[in-house]
Short mmCIF file of N, CA and C in Angstrom, two decimals:
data_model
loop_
_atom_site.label_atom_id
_atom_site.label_comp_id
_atom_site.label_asym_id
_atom_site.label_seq_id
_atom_site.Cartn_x
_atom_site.Cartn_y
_atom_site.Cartn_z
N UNK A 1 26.23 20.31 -32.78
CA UNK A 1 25.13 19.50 -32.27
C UNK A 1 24.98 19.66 -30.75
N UNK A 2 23.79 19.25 -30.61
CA UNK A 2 23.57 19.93 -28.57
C UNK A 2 24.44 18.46 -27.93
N UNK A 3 24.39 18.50 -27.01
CA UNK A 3 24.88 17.42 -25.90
C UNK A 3 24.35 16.95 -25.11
N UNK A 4 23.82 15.48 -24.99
CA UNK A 4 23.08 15.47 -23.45
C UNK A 4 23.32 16.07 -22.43
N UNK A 5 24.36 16.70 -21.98
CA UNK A 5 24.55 17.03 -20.85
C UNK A 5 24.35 18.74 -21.02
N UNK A 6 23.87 19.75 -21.82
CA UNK A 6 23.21 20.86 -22.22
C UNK A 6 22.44 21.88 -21.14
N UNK A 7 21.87 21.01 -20.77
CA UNK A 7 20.65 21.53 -20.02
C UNK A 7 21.28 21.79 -18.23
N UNK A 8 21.96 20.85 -18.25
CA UNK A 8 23.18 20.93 -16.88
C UNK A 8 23.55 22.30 -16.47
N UNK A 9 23.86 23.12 -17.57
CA UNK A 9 24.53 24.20 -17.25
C UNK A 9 23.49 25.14 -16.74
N UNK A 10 21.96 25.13 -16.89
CA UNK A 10 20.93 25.98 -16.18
C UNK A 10 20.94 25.55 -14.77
N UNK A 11 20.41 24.07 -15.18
CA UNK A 11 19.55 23.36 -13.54
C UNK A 11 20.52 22.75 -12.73
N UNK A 12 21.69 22.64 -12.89
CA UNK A 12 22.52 22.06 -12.19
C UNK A 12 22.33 20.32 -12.25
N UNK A 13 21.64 19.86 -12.36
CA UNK A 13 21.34 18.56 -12.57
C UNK A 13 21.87 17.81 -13.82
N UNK A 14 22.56 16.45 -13.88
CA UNK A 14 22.24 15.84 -15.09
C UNK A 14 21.34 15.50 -15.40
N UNK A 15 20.84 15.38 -16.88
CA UNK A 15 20.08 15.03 -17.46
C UNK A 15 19.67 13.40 -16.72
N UNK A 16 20.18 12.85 -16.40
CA UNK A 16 19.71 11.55 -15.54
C UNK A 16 19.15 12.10 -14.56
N UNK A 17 19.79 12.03 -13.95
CA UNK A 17 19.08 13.18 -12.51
C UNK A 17 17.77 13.98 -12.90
N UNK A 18 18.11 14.65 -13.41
CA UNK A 18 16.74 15.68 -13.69
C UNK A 18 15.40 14.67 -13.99
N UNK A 19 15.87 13.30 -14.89
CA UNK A 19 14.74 12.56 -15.49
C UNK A 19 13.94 11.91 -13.92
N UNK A 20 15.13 11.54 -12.90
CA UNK A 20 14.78 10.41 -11.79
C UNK A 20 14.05 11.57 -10.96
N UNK A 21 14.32 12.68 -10.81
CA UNK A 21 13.44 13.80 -9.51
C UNK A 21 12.58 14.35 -10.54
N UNK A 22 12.14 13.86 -11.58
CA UNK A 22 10.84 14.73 -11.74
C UNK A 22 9.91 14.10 -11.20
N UNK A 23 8.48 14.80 -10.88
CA UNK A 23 7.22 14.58 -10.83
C UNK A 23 6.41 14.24 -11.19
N UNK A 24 7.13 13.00 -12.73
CA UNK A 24 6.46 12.46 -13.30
C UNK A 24 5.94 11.18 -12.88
N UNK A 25 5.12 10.42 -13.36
CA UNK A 25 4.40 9.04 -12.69
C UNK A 25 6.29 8.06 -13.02
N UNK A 26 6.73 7.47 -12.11
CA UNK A 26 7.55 6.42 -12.35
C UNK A 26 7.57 5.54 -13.65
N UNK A 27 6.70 5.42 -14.18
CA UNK A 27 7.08 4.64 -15.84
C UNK A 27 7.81 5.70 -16.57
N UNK A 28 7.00 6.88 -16.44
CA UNK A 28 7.40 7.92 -17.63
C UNK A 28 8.66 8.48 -16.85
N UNK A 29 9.64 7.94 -16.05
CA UNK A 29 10.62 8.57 -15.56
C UNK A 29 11.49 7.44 -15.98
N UNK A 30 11.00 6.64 -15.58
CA UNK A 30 12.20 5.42 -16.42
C UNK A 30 12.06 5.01 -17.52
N UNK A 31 10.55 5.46 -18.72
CA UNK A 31 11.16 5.62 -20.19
C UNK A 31 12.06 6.73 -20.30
N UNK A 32 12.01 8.06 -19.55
CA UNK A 32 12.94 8.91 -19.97
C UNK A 32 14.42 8.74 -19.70
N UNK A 33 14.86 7.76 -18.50
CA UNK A 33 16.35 7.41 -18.19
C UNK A 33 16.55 6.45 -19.68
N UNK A 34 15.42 5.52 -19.77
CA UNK A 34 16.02 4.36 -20.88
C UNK A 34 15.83 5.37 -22.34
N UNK A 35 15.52 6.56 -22.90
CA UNK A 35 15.99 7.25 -23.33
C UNK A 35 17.27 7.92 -23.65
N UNK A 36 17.67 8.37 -22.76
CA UNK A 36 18.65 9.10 -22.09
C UNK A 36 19.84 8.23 -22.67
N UNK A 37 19.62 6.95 -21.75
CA UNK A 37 20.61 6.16 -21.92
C UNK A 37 21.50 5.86 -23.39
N UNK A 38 20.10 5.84 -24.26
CA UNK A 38 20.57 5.98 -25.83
C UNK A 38 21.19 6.87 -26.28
N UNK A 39 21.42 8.19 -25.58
CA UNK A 39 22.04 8.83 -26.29
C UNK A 39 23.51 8.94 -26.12
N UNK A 40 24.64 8.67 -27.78
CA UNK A 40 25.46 8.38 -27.43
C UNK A 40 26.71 8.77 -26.47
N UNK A 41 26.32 9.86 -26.04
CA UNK A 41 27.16 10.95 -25.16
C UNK A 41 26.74 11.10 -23.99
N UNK A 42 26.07 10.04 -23.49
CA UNK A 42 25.05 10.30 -22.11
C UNK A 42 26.59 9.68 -21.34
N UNK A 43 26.57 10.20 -20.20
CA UNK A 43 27.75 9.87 -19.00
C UNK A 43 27.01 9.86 -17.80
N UNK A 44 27.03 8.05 -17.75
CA UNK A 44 26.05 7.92 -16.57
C UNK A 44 27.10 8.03 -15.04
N UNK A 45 28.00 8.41 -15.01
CA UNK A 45 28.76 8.91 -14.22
C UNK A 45 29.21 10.10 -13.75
N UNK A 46 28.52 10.78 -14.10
CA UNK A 46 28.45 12.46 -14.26
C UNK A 46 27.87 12.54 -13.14
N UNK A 47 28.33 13.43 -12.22
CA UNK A 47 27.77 14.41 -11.20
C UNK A 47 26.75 15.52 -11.03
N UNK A 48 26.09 15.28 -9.88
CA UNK A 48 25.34 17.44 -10.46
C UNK A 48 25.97 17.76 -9.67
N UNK A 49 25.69 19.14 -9.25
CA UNK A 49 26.74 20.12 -8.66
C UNK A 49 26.54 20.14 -6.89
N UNK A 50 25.58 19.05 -6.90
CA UNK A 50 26.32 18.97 -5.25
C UNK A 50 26.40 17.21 -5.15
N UNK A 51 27.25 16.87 -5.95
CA UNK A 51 27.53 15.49 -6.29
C UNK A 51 27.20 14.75 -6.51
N UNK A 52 25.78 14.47 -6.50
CA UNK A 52 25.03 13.12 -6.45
C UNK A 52 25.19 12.30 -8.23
N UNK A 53 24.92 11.36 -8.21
CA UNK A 53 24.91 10.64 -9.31
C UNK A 53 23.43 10.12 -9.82
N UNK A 54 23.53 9.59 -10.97
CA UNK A 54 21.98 8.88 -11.28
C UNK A 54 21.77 7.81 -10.57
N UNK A 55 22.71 6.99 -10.48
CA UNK A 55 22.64 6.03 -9.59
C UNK A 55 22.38 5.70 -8.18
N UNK A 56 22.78 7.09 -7.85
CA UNK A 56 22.92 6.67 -5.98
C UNK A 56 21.02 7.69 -6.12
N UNK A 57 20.82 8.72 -6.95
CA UNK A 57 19.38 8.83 -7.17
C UNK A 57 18.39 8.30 -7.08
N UNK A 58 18.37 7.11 -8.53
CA UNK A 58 17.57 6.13 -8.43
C UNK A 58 17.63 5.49 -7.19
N UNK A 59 18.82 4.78 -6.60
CA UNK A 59 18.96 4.18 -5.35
C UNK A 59 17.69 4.97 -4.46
N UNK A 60 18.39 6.33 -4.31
CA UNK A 60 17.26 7.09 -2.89
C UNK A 60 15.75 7.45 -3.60
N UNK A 61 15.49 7.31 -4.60
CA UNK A 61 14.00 7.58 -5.02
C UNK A 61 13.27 6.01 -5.30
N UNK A 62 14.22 4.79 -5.10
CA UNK A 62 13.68 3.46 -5.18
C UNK A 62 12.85 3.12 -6.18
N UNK A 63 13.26 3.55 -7.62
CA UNK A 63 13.24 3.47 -8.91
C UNK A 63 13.87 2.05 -9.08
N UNK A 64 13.44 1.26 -8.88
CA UNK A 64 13.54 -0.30 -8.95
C UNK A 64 14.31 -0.22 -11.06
N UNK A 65 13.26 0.08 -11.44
CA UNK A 65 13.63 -0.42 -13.28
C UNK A 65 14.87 0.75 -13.20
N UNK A 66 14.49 2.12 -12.90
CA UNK A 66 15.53 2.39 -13.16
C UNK A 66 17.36 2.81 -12.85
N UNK A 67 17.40 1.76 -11.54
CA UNK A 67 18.24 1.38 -11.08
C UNK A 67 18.84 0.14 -11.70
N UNK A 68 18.30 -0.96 -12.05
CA UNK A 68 18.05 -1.83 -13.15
C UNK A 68 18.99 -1.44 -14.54
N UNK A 69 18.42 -0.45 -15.22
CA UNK A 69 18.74 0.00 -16.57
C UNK A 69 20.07 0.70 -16.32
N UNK A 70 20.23 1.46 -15.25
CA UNK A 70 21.63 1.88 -15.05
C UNK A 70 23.05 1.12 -14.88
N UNK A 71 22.24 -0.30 -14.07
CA UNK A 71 23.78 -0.98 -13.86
C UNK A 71 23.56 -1.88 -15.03
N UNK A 72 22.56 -1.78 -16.19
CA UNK A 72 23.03 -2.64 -17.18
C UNK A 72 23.86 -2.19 -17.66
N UNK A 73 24.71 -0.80 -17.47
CA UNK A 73 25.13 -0.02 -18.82
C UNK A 73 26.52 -0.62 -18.30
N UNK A 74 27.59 -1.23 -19.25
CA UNK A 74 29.14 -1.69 -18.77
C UNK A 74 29.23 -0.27 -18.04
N UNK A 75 29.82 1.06 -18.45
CA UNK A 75 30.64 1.96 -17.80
C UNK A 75 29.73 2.65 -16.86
N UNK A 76 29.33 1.49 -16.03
CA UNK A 76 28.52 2.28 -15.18
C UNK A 76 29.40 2.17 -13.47
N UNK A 77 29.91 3.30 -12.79
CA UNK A 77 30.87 3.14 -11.80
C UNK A 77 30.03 2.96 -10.49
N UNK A 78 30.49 1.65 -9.72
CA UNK A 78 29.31 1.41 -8.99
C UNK A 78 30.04 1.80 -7.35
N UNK A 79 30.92 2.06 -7.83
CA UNK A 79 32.09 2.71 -6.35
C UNK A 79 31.96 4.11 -5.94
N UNK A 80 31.03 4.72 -6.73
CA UNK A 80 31.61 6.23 -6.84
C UNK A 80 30.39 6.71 -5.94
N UNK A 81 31.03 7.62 -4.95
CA UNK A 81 30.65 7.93 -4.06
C UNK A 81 29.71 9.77 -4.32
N UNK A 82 29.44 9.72 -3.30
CA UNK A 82 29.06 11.45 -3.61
C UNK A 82 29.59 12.43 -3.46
N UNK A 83 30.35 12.73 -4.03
CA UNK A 83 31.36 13.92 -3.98
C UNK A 83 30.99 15.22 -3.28
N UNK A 84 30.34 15.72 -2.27
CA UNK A 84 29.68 17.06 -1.62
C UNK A 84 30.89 17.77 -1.41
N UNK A 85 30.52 19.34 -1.47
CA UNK A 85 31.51 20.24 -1.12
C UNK A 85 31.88 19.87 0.33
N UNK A 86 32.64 20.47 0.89
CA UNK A 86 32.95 20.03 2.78
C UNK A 86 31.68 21.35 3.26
N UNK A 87 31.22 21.26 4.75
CA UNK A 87 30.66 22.39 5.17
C UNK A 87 31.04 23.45 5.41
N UNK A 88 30.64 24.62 5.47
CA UNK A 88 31.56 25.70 5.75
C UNK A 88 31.56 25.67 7.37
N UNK A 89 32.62 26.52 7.65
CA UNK A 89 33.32 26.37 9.75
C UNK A 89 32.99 27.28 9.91
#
């Protein structure tokens, strides 16, 4: 069976992520997180590959609902920072 997290391995993005930076009108971005969310393998703690989270996302795109829908979820880690590579010297 596929995995929510599938599509990760092209775009670098989670599937959360990918839903909060699209270019879609804001409703249809936060039916697609409250989607998402349903699925049982979704890890709303998952990173993309230059660290960011869904959460600290929504935070910087000011997705009000779907900042909302994220900290309803219990295992949602509200400490976790952004993990970035260091810069190169």
């Amino acid at each position: 069976p596929a995995s929510a997290h599938q599509a990760e391995e092209v775009t670098g993005y989670t599937p959360l992520i990918a839903a909060l930076i699209s270019k879609d009108k804001v409703d249809d971005r936060t039916e697609m997180v409250r989607l998402l969310l349903a699925a049982p393998d979704i890890d709303v703690n998952r990173t993309s590959a230059v660290g960011s989270t869904a959460l600290i996302q929504s935070c910087n795109s000011i997705n009000v609902e779907s900042t909302k829908l994220l900290l309803a979820v219990p295992e949602i880690d509200v400490t976790q920072s952004t993990q970035r590579a260091p810069a190169p010297r």
